[in-house]
Every structure is written in C-alpha cells, then in structure tokens.
Coordinates of C-alpha atoms in Angstrom, one line a residue:
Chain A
X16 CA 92.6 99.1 57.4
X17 CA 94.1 101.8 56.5
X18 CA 97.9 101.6 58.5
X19 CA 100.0 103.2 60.9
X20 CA 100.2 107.1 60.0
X21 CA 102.4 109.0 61.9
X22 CA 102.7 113.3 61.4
X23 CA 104.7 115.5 60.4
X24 CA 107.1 113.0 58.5
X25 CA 110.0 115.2 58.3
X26 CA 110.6 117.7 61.4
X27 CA 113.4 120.3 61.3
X28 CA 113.8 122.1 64.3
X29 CA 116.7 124.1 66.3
X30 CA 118.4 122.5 68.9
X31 CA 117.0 123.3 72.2
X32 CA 113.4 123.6 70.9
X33 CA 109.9 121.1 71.8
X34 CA 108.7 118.7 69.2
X35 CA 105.5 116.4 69.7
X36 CA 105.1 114.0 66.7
X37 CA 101.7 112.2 66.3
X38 CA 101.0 108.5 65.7
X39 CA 97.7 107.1 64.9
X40 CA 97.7 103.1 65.0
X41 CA 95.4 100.9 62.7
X42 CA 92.2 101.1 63.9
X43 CA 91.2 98.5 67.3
X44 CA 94.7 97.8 67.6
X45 CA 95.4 97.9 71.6
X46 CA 98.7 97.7 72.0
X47 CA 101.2 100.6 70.3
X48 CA 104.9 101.0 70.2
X49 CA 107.8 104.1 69.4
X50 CA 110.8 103.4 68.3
X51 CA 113.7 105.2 67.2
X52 CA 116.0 104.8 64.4
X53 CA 119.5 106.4 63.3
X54 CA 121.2 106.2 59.8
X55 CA 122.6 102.5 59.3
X56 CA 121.1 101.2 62.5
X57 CA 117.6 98.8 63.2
X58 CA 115.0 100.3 64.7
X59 CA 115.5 100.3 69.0
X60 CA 112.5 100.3 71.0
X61 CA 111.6 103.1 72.9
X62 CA 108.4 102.7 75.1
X63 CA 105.3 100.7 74.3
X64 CA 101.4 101.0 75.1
X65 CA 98.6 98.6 76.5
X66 CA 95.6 100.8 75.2
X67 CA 96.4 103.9 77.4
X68 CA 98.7 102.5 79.7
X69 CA 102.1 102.6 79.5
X70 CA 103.5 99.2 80.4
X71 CA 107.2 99.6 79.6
X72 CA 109.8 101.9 78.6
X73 CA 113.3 101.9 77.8
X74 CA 116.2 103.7 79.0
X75 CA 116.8 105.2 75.8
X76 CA 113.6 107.4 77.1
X77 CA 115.3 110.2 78.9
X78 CA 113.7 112.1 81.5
X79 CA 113.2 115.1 78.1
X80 CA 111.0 112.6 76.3
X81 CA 107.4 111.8 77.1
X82 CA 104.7 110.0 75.6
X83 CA 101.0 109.5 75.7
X84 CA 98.1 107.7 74.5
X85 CA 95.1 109.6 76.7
X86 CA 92.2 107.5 75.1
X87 CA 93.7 104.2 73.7
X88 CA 93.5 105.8 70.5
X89 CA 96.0 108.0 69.2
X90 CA 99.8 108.5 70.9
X91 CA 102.2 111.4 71.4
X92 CA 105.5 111.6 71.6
X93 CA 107.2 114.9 72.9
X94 CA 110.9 115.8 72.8
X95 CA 111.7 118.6 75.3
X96 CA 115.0 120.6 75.0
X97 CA 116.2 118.8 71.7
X98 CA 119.4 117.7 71.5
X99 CA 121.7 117.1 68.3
X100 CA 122.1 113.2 69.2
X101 CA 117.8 113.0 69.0
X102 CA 118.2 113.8 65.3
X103 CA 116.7 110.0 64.3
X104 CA 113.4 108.9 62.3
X105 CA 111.0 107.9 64.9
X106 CA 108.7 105.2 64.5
X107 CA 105.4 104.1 65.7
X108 CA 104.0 101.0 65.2
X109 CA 101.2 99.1 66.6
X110 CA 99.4 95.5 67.0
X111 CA 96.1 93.6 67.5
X112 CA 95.3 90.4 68.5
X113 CA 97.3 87.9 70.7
X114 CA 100.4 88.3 72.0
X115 CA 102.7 86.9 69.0
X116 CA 100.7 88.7 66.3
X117 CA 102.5 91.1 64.4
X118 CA 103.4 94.6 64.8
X119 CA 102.6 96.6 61.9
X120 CA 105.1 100.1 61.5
X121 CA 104.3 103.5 60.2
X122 CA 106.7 105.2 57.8
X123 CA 108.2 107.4 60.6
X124 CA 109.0 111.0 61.5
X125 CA 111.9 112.1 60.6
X126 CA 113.6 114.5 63.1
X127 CA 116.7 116.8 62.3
X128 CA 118.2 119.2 64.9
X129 CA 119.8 122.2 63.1
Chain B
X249 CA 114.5 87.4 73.9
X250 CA 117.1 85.2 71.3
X251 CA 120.1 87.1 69.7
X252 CA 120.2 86.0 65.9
X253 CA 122.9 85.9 63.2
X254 CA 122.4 87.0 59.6
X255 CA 124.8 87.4 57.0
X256 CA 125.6 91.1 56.4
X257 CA 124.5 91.3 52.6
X258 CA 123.8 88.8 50.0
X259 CA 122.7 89.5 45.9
X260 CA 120.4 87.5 43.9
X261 CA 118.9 87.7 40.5
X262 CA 115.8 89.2 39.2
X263 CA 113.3 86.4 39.4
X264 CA 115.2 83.7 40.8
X265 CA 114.2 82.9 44.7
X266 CA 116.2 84.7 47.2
X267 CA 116.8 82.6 50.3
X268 CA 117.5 84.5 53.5
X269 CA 119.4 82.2 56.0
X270 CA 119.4 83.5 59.8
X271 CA 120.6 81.6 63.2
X272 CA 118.6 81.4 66.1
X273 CA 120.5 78.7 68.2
X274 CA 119.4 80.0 71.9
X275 CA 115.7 80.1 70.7
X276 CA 113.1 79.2 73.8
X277 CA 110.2 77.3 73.1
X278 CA 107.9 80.2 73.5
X279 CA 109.8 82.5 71.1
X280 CA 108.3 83.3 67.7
X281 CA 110.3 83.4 64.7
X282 CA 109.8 87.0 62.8
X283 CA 110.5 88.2 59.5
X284 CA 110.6 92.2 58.3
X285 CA 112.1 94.2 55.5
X286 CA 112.8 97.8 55.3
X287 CA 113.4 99.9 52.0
X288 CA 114.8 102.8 51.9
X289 CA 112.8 105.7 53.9
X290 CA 110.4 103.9 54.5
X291 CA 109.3 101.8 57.9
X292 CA 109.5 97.9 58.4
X293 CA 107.2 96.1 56.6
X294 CA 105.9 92.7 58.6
X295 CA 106.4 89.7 56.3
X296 CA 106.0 86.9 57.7
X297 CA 105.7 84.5 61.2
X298 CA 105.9 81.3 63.0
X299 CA 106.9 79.2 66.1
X300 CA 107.7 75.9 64.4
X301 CA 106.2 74.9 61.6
X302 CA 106.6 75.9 58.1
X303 CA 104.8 79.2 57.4
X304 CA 103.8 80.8 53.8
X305 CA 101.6 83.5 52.8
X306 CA 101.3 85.7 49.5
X307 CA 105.1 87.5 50.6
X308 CA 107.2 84.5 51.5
X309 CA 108.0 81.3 52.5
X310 CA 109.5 80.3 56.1
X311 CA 111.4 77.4 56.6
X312 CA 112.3 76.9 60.5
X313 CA 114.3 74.0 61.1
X314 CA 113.1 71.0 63.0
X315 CA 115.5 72.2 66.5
X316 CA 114.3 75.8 65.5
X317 CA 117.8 76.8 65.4
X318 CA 117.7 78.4 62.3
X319 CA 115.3 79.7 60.0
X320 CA 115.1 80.3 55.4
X321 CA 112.9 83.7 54.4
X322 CA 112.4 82.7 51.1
X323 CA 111.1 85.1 48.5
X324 CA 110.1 82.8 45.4
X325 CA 110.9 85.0 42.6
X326 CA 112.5 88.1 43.8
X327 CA 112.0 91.5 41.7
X328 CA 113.7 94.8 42.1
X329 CA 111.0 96.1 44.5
X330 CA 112.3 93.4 46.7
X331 CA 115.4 95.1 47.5
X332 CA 116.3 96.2 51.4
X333 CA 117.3 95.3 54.6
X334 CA 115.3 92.3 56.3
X335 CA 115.4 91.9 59.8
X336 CA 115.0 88.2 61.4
X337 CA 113.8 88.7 64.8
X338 CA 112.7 86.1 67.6
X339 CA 110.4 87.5 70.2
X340 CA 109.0 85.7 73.1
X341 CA 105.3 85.7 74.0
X342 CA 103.7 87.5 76.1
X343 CA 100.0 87.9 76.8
X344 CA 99.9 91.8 76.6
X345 CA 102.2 91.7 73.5
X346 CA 106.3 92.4 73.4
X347 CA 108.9 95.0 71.5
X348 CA 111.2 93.7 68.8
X349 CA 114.6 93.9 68.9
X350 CA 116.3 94.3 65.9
X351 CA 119.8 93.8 64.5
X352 CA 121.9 94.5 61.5
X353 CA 119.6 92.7 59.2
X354 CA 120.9 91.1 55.7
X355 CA 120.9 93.7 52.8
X356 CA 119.1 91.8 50.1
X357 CA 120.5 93.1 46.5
X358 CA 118.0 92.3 43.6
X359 CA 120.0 92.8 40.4
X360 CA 118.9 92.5 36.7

C-alpha cells in the first residue's frame, strides 16, 4: 500500500493556459474522488469515479474542467483556459471496499495562476 | 448528508488527551460518523469511523452517543505532531461509495 500520489504537487501556470494534474489511487481501490481546496476552507468535492465511470459530479465542475479515469486505474484532471479563481490545491483521494469504508487522500496539487 | 457543529479551535497540552466534541443532531440511521485531520500542506488524513458504537484503533478513540447526536474524537495523549484541523464528517451509505462534505473543522492546538 503505498497511498494516493498525485503529480506535479505544485503547478504554476499563466492564466489562460491547460493544466492536467495526475492522480494514481492505492492500488484495487474502485472508487476515486477530486476535490478542491482554497486557503482556510475544507476540501469541496468535485466529481467522483466508479472504476472508469464517472457517477457524479458537482457544479463546481465547469464546463473548462474535465476528468478521466480511461482504465479504472489512474485519473486526470484537466483545467482548460485557467482562470485566477482555479488557483486552489487539488485533491484526489480514493477508496476500497464497501460503501462506508474510508476514503484515503493524496497530498494534493497545488495550482497557482500568475 | 448531516450538517455538524464543531467548536472553531480548542488547545490542549502535550501529553494530556485531547477530546474533540462535534454535534450531529439530524444524523439518519444509515449515516456513518467520520473523523479526519489535516496538517498544514498536507491532505486529510482518515482517522477514524463508526455508525454507533464505540470505535478505537491505534489513532483514536470514538465515542458516539447513545441517540448518535453527538460524537468525542479523542486522542489519548496528544503530542505536537498532533496539531491541525480535524474535520467531523457524517456521510450516508451508499453501495457504490459517497463524497464527504466537509466544514470548518476544530483547529486542535498542541502546546508544550
């Protein structure tokens, strides 16, 4: 088991520019999650994954964001256009198991638009 | 899924226990009781479980009350590492699993 690893961890990028960050979830874990996070503020849940299908996302998840997780493996989340209010760290996290087990987070990518 | 209450910060002394009160009063019977920490930079860290009974593992203690109302994290002797925000969450079941929603958490202060 070795966690939730997410890359880059620190993005800097104009505004206006693409960004895809990269989560890989703990190994046989089925279900994965993004979240995003801004300074002083819990984490807010973004969209969330049933191996490769995407079962539900949230309206925080503009039409310029997209995410995918093509084998049930890895995800991707992409940020077309960037704005300055996506500056945030962006979490993934992901879970095993039944329904109430746990969730188990990476340590983010942090995103600043210049 | 249940809105819950915490108290905004609270301090406590290196290696007393640090009991983390939080108020679930419109808890379901299918919602879980949930218990993360975050330190600084870093992503939440999963502590801890349950639905009604009284949970422990090598992290913490958690005490839900018999109406499952409310809810104790307790840290039995807390250390500096044990500083952060924790987040009490409650999250309904669901068969193909279910986000978290988080709030303002309690800022645990560890002091020597």
């Amino acid at each position: 088991d070795t966690g939730v690893s997410q890359d880059p961890r620190h993005k800097i990028t104009k505004r206006g520019q693409n960004v895809t960050f990269r989560c890989d979830p703990i190994s046989e874990h089925n279900r994965l999650y993004w979240y995003r996070q801004t300074l002083g503020q819990g984490p807010e849940f973004l969209t969330y994954f049933q191996n490769e299908a995407q079962l539900e996302k949230s309206r925080l998840l503009s039409d310029r964001f997209s995410a995918e997780r093509p084998k049930g493996s890895f995800s991707t989340l992409e940020i077309q256009r960037t704005e300055q209010g996506d500056s945030a760290m962006y979490l993934c996290a992901s879970g095993g198991g039944g329904g109430n087990q746990p969730q188990h987070f990476g340590d983010g990518t942090r995103l600043s638009i210049l | 899924d249940a809105k819950t209450t915490q108290p905004p910060s609270m301090d406590c002394a290196e290696g007393r226990a640090a009991n983390l009160p939080c108020n679930h009063s419109t808890i379901s019977g299918n919602e879980y009781v949930y218990w993360y920490r975050q330190i600084h930079s870093q992503g939440p860290q999963y502590i801890i479980h349950g639905l009604k009974n009284n949970e422990t593992n090598e992290m913490a203690s958690l005490i839900i009350t018999e109406d499952r109302k409310s809810s104790t994290l307790i840290l039995p002797h807390a250390t500096l590492r044990d500083t952060a925000v924790y987040y009490c969450i409650v999250r309904a079941y669901m068969e193909y699993g279910n986000k978290l929603v988080f709030g303002a958490g309690t800022i645990l202060r560890v002091k020597s």
